[in-house]
XYZ file of C-alpha atoms in Angstrom:
598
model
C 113.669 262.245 32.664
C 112.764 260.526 35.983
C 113.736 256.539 36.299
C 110.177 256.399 37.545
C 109.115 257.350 34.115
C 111.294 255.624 31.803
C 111.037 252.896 30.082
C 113.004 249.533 29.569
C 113.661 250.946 25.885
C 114.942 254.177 27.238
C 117.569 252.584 29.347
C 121.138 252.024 28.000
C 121.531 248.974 28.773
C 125.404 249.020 27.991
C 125.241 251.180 31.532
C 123.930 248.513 33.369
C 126.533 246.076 31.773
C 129.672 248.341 32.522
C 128.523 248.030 36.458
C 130.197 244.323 36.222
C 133.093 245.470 34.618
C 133.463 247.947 37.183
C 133.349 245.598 39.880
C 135.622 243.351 38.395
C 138.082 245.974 38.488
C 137.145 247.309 42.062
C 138.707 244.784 44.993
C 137.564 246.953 47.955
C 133.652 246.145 48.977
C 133.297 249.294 50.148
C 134.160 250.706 46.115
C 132.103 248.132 45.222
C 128.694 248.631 47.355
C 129.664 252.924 46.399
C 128.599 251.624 43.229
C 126.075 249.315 43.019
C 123.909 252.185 45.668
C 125.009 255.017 42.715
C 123.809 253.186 39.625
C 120.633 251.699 41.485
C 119.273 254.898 42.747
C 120.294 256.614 39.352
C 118.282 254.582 37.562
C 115.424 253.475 39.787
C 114.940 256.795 41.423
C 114.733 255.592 45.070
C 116.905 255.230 48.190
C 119.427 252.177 47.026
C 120.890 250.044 49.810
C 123.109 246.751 49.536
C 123.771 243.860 51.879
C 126.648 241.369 51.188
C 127.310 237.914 52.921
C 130.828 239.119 53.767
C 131.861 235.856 55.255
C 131.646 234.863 51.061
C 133.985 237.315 50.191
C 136.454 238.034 53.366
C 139.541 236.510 52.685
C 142.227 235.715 55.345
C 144.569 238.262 54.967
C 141.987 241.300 55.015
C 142.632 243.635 57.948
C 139.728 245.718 57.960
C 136.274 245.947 59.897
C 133.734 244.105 59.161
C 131.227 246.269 56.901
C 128.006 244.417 56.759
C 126.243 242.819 60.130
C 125.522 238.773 59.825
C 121.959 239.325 58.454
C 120.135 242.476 56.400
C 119.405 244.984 58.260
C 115.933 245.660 55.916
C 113.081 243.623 55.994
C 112.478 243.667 52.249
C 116.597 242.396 51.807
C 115.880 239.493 54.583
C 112.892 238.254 53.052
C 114.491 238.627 49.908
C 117.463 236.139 50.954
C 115.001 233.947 52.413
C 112.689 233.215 49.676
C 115.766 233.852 47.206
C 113.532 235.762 44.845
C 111.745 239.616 44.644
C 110.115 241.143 47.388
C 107.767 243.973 46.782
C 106.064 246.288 49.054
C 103.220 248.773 47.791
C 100.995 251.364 48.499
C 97.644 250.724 48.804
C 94.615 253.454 49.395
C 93.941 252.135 52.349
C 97.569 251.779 53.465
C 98.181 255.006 56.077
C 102.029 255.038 54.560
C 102.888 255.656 50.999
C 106.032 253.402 51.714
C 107.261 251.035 48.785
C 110.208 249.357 48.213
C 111.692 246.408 45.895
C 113.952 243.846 46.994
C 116.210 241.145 45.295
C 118.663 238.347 46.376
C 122.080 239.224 44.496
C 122.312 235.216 43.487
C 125.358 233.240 40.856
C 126.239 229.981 41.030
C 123.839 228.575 43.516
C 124.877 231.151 45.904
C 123.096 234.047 47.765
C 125.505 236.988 47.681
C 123.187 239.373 49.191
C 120.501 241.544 48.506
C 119.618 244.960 47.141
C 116.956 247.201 48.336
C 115.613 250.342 46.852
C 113.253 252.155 48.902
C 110.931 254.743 48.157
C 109.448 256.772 50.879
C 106.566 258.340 49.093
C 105.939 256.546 46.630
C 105.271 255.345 43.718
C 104.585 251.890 43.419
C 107.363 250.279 41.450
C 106.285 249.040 37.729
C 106.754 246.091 36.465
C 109.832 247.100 33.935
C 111.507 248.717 37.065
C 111.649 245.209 38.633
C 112.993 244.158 35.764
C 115.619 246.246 35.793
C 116.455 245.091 39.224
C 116.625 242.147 38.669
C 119.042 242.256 35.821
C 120.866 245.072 37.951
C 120.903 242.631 40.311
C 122.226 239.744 38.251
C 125.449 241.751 36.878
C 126.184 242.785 40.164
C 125.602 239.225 40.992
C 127.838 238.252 38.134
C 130.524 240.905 38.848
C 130.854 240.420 42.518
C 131.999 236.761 41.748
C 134.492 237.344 39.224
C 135.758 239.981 41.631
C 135.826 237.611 44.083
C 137.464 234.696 42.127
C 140.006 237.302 40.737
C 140.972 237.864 44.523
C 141.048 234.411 45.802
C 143.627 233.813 42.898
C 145.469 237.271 44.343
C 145.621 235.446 47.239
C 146.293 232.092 46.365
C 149.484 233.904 44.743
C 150.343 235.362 47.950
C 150.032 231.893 49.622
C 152.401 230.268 47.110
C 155.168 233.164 47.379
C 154.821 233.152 51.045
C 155.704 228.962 51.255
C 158.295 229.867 48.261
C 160.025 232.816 50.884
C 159.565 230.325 53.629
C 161.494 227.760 51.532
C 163.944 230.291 50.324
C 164.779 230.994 53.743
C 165.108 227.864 55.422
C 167.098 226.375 52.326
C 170.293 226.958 53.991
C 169.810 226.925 57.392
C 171.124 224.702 59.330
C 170.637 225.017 62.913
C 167.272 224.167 64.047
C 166.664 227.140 66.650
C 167.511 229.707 64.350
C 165.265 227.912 61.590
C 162.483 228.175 64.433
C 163.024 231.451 64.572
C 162.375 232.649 61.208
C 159.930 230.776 60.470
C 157.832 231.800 64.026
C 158.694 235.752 62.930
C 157.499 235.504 59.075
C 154.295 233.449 59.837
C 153.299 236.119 63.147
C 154.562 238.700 60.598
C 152.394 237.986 57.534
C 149.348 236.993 59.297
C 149.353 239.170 62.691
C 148.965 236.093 64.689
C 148.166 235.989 68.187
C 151.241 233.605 69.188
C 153.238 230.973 66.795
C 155.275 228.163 68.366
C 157.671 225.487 66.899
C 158.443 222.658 69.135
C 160.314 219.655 67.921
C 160.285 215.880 69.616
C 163.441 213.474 69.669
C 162.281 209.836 69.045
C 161.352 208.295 72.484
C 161.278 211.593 74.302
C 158.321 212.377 76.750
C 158.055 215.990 76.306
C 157.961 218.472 73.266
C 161.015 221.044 72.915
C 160.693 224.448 72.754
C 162.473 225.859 70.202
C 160.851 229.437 69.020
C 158.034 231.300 69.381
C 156.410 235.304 67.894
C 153.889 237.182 69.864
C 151.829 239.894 68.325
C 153.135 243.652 69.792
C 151.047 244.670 72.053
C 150.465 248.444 73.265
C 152.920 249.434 76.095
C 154.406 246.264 75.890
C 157.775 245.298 74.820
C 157.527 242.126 72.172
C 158.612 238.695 73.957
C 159.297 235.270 73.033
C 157.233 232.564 75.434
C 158.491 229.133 75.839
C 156.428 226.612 76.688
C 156.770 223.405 78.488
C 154.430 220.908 77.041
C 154.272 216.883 77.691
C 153.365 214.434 75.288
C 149.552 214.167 75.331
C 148.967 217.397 77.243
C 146.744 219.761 75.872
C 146.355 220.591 71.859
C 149.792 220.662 71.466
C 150.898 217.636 73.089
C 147.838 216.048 71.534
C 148.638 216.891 67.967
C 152.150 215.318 68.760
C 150.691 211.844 70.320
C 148.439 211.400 67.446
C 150.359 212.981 64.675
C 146.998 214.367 63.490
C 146.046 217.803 62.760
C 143.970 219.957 65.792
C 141.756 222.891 64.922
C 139.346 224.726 67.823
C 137.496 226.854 66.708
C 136.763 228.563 70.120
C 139.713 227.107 72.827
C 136.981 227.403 75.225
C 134.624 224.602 74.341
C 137.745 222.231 73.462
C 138.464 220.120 76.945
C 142.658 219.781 75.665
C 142.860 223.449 75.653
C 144.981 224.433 78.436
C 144.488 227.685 79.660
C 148.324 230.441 80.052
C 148.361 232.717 81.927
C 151.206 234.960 79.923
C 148.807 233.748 76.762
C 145.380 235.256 78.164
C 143.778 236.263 75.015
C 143.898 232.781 73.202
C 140.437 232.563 71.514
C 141.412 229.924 68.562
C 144.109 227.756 68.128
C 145.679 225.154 65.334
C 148.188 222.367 66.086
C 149.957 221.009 62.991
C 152.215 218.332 63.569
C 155.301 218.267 61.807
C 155.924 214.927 60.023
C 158.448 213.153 57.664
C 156.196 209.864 56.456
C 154.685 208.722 59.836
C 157.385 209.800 61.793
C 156.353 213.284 63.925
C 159.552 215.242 64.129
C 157.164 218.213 65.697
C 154.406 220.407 66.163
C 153.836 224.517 64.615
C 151.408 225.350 67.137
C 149.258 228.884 66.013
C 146.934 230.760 68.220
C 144.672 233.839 66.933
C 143.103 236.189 69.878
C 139.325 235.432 67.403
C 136.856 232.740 67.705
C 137.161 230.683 64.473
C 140.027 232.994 63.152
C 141.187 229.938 60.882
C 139.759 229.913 57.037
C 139.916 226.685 55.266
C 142.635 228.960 53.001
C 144.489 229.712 56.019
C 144.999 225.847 57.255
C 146.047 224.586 53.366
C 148.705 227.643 53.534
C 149.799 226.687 57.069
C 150.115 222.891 56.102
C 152.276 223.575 53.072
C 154.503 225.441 55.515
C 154.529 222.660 57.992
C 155.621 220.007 55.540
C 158.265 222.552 54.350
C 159.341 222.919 58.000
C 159.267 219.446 58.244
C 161.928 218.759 56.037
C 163.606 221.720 57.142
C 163.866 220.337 60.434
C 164.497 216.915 59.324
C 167.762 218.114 57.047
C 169.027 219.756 60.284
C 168.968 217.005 61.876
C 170.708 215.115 59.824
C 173.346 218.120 59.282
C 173.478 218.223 63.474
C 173.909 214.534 64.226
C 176.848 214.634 61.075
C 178.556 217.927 62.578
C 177.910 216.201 66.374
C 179.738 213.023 65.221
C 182.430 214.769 64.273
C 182.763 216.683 67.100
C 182.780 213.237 68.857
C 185.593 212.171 66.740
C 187.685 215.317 66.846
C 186.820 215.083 70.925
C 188.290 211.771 71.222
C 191.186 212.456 69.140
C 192.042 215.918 70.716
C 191.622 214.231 74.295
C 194.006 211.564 72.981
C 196.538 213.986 71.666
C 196.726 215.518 74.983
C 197.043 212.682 76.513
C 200.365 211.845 74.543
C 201.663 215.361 74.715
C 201.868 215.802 78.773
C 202.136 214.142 82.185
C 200.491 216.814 84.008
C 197.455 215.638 85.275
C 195.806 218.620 86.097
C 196.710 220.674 83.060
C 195.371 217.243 81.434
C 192.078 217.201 82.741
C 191.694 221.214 82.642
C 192.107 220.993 78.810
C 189.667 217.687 78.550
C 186.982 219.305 80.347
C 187.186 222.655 78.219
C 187.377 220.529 75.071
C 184.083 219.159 76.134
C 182.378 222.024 76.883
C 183.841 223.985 73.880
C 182.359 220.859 71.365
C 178.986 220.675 73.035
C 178.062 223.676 74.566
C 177.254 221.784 78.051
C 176.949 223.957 80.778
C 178.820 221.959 83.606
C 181.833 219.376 82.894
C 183.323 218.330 85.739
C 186.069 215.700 86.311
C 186.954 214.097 89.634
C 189.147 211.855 90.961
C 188.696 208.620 93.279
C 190.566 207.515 96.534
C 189.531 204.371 97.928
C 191.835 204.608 101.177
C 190.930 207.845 101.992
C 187.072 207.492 100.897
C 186.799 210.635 98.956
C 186.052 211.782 95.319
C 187.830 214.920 94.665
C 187.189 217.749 92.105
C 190.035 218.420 90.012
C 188.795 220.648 86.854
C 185.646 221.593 85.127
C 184.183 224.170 83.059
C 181.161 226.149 83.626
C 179.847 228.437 85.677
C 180.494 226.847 89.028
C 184.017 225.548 88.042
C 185.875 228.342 90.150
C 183.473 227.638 93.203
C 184.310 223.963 93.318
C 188.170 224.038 93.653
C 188.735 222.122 96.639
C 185.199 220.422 96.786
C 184.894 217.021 97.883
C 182.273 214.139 98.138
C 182.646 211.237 100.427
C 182.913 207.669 98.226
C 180.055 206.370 100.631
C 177.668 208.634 100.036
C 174.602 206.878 99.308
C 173.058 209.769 97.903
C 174.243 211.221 94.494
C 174.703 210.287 90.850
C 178.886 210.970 91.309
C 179.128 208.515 94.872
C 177.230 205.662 92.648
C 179.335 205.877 89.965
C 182.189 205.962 91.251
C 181.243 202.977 93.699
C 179.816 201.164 91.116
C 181.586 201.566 87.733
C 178.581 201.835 85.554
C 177.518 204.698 83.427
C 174.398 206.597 84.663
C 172.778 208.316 81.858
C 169.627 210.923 83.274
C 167.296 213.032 80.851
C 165.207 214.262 83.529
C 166.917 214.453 86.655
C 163.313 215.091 88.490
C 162.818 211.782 87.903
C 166.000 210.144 89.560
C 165.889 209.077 93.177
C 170.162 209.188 93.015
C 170.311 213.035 91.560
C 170.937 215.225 94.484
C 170.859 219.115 93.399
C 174.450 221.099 93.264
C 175.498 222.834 96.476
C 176.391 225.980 94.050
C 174.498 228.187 91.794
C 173.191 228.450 89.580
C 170.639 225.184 90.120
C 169.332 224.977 86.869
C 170.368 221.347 86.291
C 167.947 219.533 84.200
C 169.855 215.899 82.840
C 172.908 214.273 83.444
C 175.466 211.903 82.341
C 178.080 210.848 84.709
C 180.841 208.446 83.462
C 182.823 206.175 85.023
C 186.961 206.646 84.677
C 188.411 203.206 84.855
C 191.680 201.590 84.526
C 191.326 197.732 84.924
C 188.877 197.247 87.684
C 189.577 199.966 89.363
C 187.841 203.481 89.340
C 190.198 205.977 89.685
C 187.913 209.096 88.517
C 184.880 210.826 87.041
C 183.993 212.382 84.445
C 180.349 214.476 85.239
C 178.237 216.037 82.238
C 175.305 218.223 83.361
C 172.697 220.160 80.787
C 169.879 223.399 81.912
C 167.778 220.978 79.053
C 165.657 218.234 79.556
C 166.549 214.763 77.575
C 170.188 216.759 76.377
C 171.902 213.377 76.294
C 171.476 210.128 73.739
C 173.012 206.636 73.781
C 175.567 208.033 70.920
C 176.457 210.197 73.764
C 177.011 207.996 76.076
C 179.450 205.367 73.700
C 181.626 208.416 72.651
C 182.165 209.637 76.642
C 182.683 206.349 77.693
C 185.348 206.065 75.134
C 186.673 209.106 75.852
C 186.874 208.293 79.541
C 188.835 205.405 78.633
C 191.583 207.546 77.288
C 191.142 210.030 80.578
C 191.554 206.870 82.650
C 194.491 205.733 80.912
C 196.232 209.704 80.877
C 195.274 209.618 84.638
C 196.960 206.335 85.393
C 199.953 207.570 83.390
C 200.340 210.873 85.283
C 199.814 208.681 88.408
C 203.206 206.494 87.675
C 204.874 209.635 86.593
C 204.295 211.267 89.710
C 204.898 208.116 91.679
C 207.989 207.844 89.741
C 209.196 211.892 90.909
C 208.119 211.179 94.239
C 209.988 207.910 95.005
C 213.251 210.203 93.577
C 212.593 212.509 95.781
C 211.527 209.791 98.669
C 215.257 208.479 97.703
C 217.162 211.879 98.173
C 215.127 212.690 101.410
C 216.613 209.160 102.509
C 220.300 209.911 101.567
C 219.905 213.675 102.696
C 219.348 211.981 106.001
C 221.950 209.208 105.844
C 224.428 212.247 105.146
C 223.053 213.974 108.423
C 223.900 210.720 110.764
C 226.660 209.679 109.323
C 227.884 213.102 109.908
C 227.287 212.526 113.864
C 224.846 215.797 113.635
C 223.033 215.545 116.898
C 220.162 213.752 117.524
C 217.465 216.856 117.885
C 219.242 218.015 114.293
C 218.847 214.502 113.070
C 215.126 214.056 114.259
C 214.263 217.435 112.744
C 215.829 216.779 109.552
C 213.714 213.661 109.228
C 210.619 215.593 110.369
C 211.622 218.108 107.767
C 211.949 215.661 104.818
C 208.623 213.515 105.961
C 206.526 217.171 105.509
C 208.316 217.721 102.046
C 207.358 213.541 101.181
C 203.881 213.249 102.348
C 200.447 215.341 102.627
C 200.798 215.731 106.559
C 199.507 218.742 109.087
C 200.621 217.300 111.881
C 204.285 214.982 112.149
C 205.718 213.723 115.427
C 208.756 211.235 116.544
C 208.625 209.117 119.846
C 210.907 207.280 121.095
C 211.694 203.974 123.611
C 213.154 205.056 126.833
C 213.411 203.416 130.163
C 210.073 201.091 129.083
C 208.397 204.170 128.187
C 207.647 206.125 124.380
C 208.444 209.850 125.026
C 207.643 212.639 122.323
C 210.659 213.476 121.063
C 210.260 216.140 118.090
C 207.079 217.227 116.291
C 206.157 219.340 113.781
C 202.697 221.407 113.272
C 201.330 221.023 116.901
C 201.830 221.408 120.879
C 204.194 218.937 121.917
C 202.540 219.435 125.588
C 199.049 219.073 124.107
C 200.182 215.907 122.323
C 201.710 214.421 125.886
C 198.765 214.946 127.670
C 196.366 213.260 125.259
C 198.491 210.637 125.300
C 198.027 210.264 128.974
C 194.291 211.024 128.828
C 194.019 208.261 126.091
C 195.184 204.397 127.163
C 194.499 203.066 123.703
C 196.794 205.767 121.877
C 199.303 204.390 124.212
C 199.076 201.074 123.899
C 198.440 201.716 119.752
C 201.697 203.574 119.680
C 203.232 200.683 121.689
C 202.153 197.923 118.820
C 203.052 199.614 115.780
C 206.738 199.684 117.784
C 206.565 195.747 117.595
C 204.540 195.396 114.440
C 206.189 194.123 111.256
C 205.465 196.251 109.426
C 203.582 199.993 109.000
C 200.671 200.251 111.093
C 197.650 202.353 109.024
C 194.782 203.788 111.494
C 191.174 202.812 109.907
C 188.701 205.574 110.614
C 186.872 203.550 113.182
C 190.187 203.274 115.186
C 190.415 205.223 118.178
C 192.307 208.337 117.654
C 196.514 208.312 118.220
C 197.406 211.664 120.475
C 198.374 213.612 117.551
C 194.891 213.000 116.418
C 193.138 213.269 119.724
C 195.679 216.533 120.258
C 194.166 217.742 117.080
């Protein structure tokens, strides 16, 4: 029998009923609309059609097209869902089309769901018990639909609360912050085929957000990247989110003046800032990005808060673990550098060893150590470790320098402590590759008043050093100081020995009655061995006039004749004869002929 010519007490009614219990059971809409069109143009003999308000039932984690446009594609369905009750179209005999159809809003719970449409082309007018089965077609689909609905918002809310649980099972035991960054970034991109995820974190009284980890979605042809981002306190969403500790949603990045455009991050469409906070404190920022306008659902932020307060305390019991394991690296430093100190007099396998301990502890990039001569107006480079160690052997930096962090320190005494060396009108960049310095900390060594080195720290990362820092390497430079000073008297102590055999080696020589050219180029000999010379010559007093009797290391002629050429070498030479005691040339002095010969 045709559904045109049933009637209502024809109809099982148990048919219509098992249509919700289908749906119930069915959690694709495409399943679903299969059979609500079936069982409506089964039983109302007509061309069936459903609309469904997807954005009602699309949860966040669905991948697929959209299957339904915004609004009903039928005019019966929209006026339907305007009026939220039946619309009916008949044939009339003055009508040129035989055209009908019958139209209902699928309604429960004060919402419209959609609508359902069955359309007959021909004819005939729909009766009045067809309409009623429509309607209560309509109202278990209605009632079906929901419960389908609520039983996959509760699928999903599952999903939510095992995703935060793996997030937490994860991060239980780590304990370095980058590499908690990183999982987290990866299982968030991972699970929800985000555009771009970002952790940043932000030391108390810092100016700018760290990077720390970021996922990007694959993209075709492409190979998968991390991007780090540099991001200032207050600039754009990010640095927003972190001034204000509040949470940032933009719907479309394009209407939202903080949004600052990337180039490397060009398909940005929507974006969420969560800051990451213990209490009031804001340790960070997971910054998420989607490549759709409005791409967050009100599911998706309560999911992506409960990970950022996880995170947060992640981060925070890292922290803590860090700043335990980094004071007793500080300890251990200061008790290994003192160890050394105790266990050898050699000064440069000393500060070799200090400046490898450093860098082995901390992971800085550049330690260098130096040493200060006030007579000679030079800070030498004795050791380091790094990449520009090797390159720096036999580097040196006048004392009076007034540019440079090392020259002021080393003049001055004081610590200078620089998280941002862009900022510092003293930094001058390294002569040497790579030039990637971003802070620096540059110590003072001192024994008494007196500097007698430094010790220079230099991180590739911005705001790398704290005031901790700077207590523990200014004790440690107290030890260096006092090793230095130590090797100093040890080494004064070996070379007055040896001043004192050079002296009897020559007493032997002339009270031998050697000759006096031997004698003369014994004591040339033993001065070379003594003291850091290039160029040693002896004159002597002969008929009122100093003659160049033996040198060593230049042209005795050469020497002669700038003597003659210079009056005030002469008459230099002539007072240190009748001084009282050792005449030292200051470099303002004019030059002696050795010097001028030079």
């Amino acid at each position: 029998m045709a559904a045109s010519t049933r009637s209502p007490d024809s109809l099982d009614w148990r048919e219509i009923a098992s249509l919700g219990e289908q749906l119930v059971n069915t959690n694709s809409l495409i399943a679903q609309r299969d059979r609500i069109v079936s069982m409506a143009t089964r039983l109302l003999d007509g061309q069936a059609e459903v609309w469904l308000h997807e954005n009602l039932f699309r949860l966040p984690d669905w991948k697929e097209k959209r299957l339904f446009p915004p609004q009903p594609r039928l005019e019966g369905m929209r006026r339907a869902v305007e009026k939220r009750k039946p619309c009916v179209l008949r044939a009339t005999k003055k009508s040129a089309s035989k055209k009908v159809y019958a139209a209902v809003p699928i309604e429960d719970q004060g919402f419209v769901l959609g609508a359902l449409q069955v359309t007959r082309s021909k004819g005939p007018n729909f009766q009045k018990e067809e309409l009623e089965v429509l309607e209560s077609l309509a109202s278990v689909v209605a009632i079906g639909l929901y419960a389908s609905h609520r039983a996959e918002v509760e699928r999903f809310r599952m999903g939510q609360l095992n995703l935060v649980r793996e997030v937490s099972t994860q991060i239980a035991s780590v304990l370095q912050v980058d590499e908690l960054a990183c999982r987290v970034t990866e299982l968030i991109q991972k699970t929800f085929n985000y555009y771009y995820v970002a952790i940043f974190t932000l030391q108390p009284g810092a100016s700018s957000l760290r990077f720390r980890s970021s996922a990007t979605a694959p993209h075709k042809g492409r190979k998968k990247t991390a991007l780090a981002l540099e991001v200032e306190i207050g600039q754009g969403l990010i640095g927003e989110a972190a001034a204000s500790g509040e949470r940032i949603v933009a719907s479309d990045v394009r209407a939202d003046a903080r949004y600052r455009y990337l180039e490397p991050l060009p398909e940005t469409r929507s974006e969420v800032v969560i800051p990451l906070k213990i209490e009031d404190r804001v340790l960070g920022v997971l910054d998420v990005q989607s490549d759709r306008f409005a791409a967050f659902h009100p599911n998706d932020l309560l999911l992506l808060q409960a990970l950022a307060d996880n995170i947060s305390r992640a981060v925070e019991s890292a922290r803590l673990y860090s700043d335990l394991r980094r004071r007793a690296d500080q300890l251990t430093l200061v008790a290994e550098v003192s160890r050394s100190v105790t266990s050898t007099l050699d000064l440069d396998e000393l500060m070799a060893e200090t400046a490898a301990l450093i860098h082995d502890k901390f992971g800085y990039p550049y330690v260098h150590l130096f040493t200060v001569h006030p007579n000679r107006r030079l800070i030498e480079y004795e050791a380091g470790s790094g990449k520009r160690s090797k390159a720096l052997e036999g580097y040196s930096i006048p004392l009076d320098d007034s540019q440079g962090i090392i020259p002021f320190v080393a003049r001055e005494g004081k610590t200078v402590l620089v998280n941002d060396v862009t900022q510092e009108p003293l930094y001058r960049p390294s002569p040497l590759p790579p030039k990637n310095t971003r802070s620096e900390l540059c110590v003072p060594l001192s024994f008494g008043e007196r500097v007698i080195g430094v010790l220079d720290i230099q991180s590739d990362r911005l705001n790398s050093f704290t005031e901790d820092d700077r207590v523990m390497f200014e004790t440690v430079a107290g030890t260096i100081a006092a090793a230095i000073r130590n090797a100093d008297l040890y080494r004064s102590e070996q070379w007055r020995r040896q001043v004192a055999d050079s002296l009897r080696e020559v007493a032997g020589l002339l009270s031998d009655n050697v000759g006096v050219e031997d004698a003369l180029e014994a004591i040339l000999i033993e001065i070379e061995r003594n003291l850091p010379v290039d160029i040693s010559a002896i004159w002597l007093y002969d008929d009122d006039d100093l003659y160049l009797a033996a040198v060593h290391g230049a042209d005795g002629n050469e020497i002669e004749k700038a003597r003659l050429a210079n009056p005030e070498a002469s008459v230099a030479m002539t007072s240190a004869m009748f001084a009282d005691e050792p005449l030292i040339r200051k470099p303002s002095d004019p030059l002696w002929p050795s010097g001028a010969a030079a």
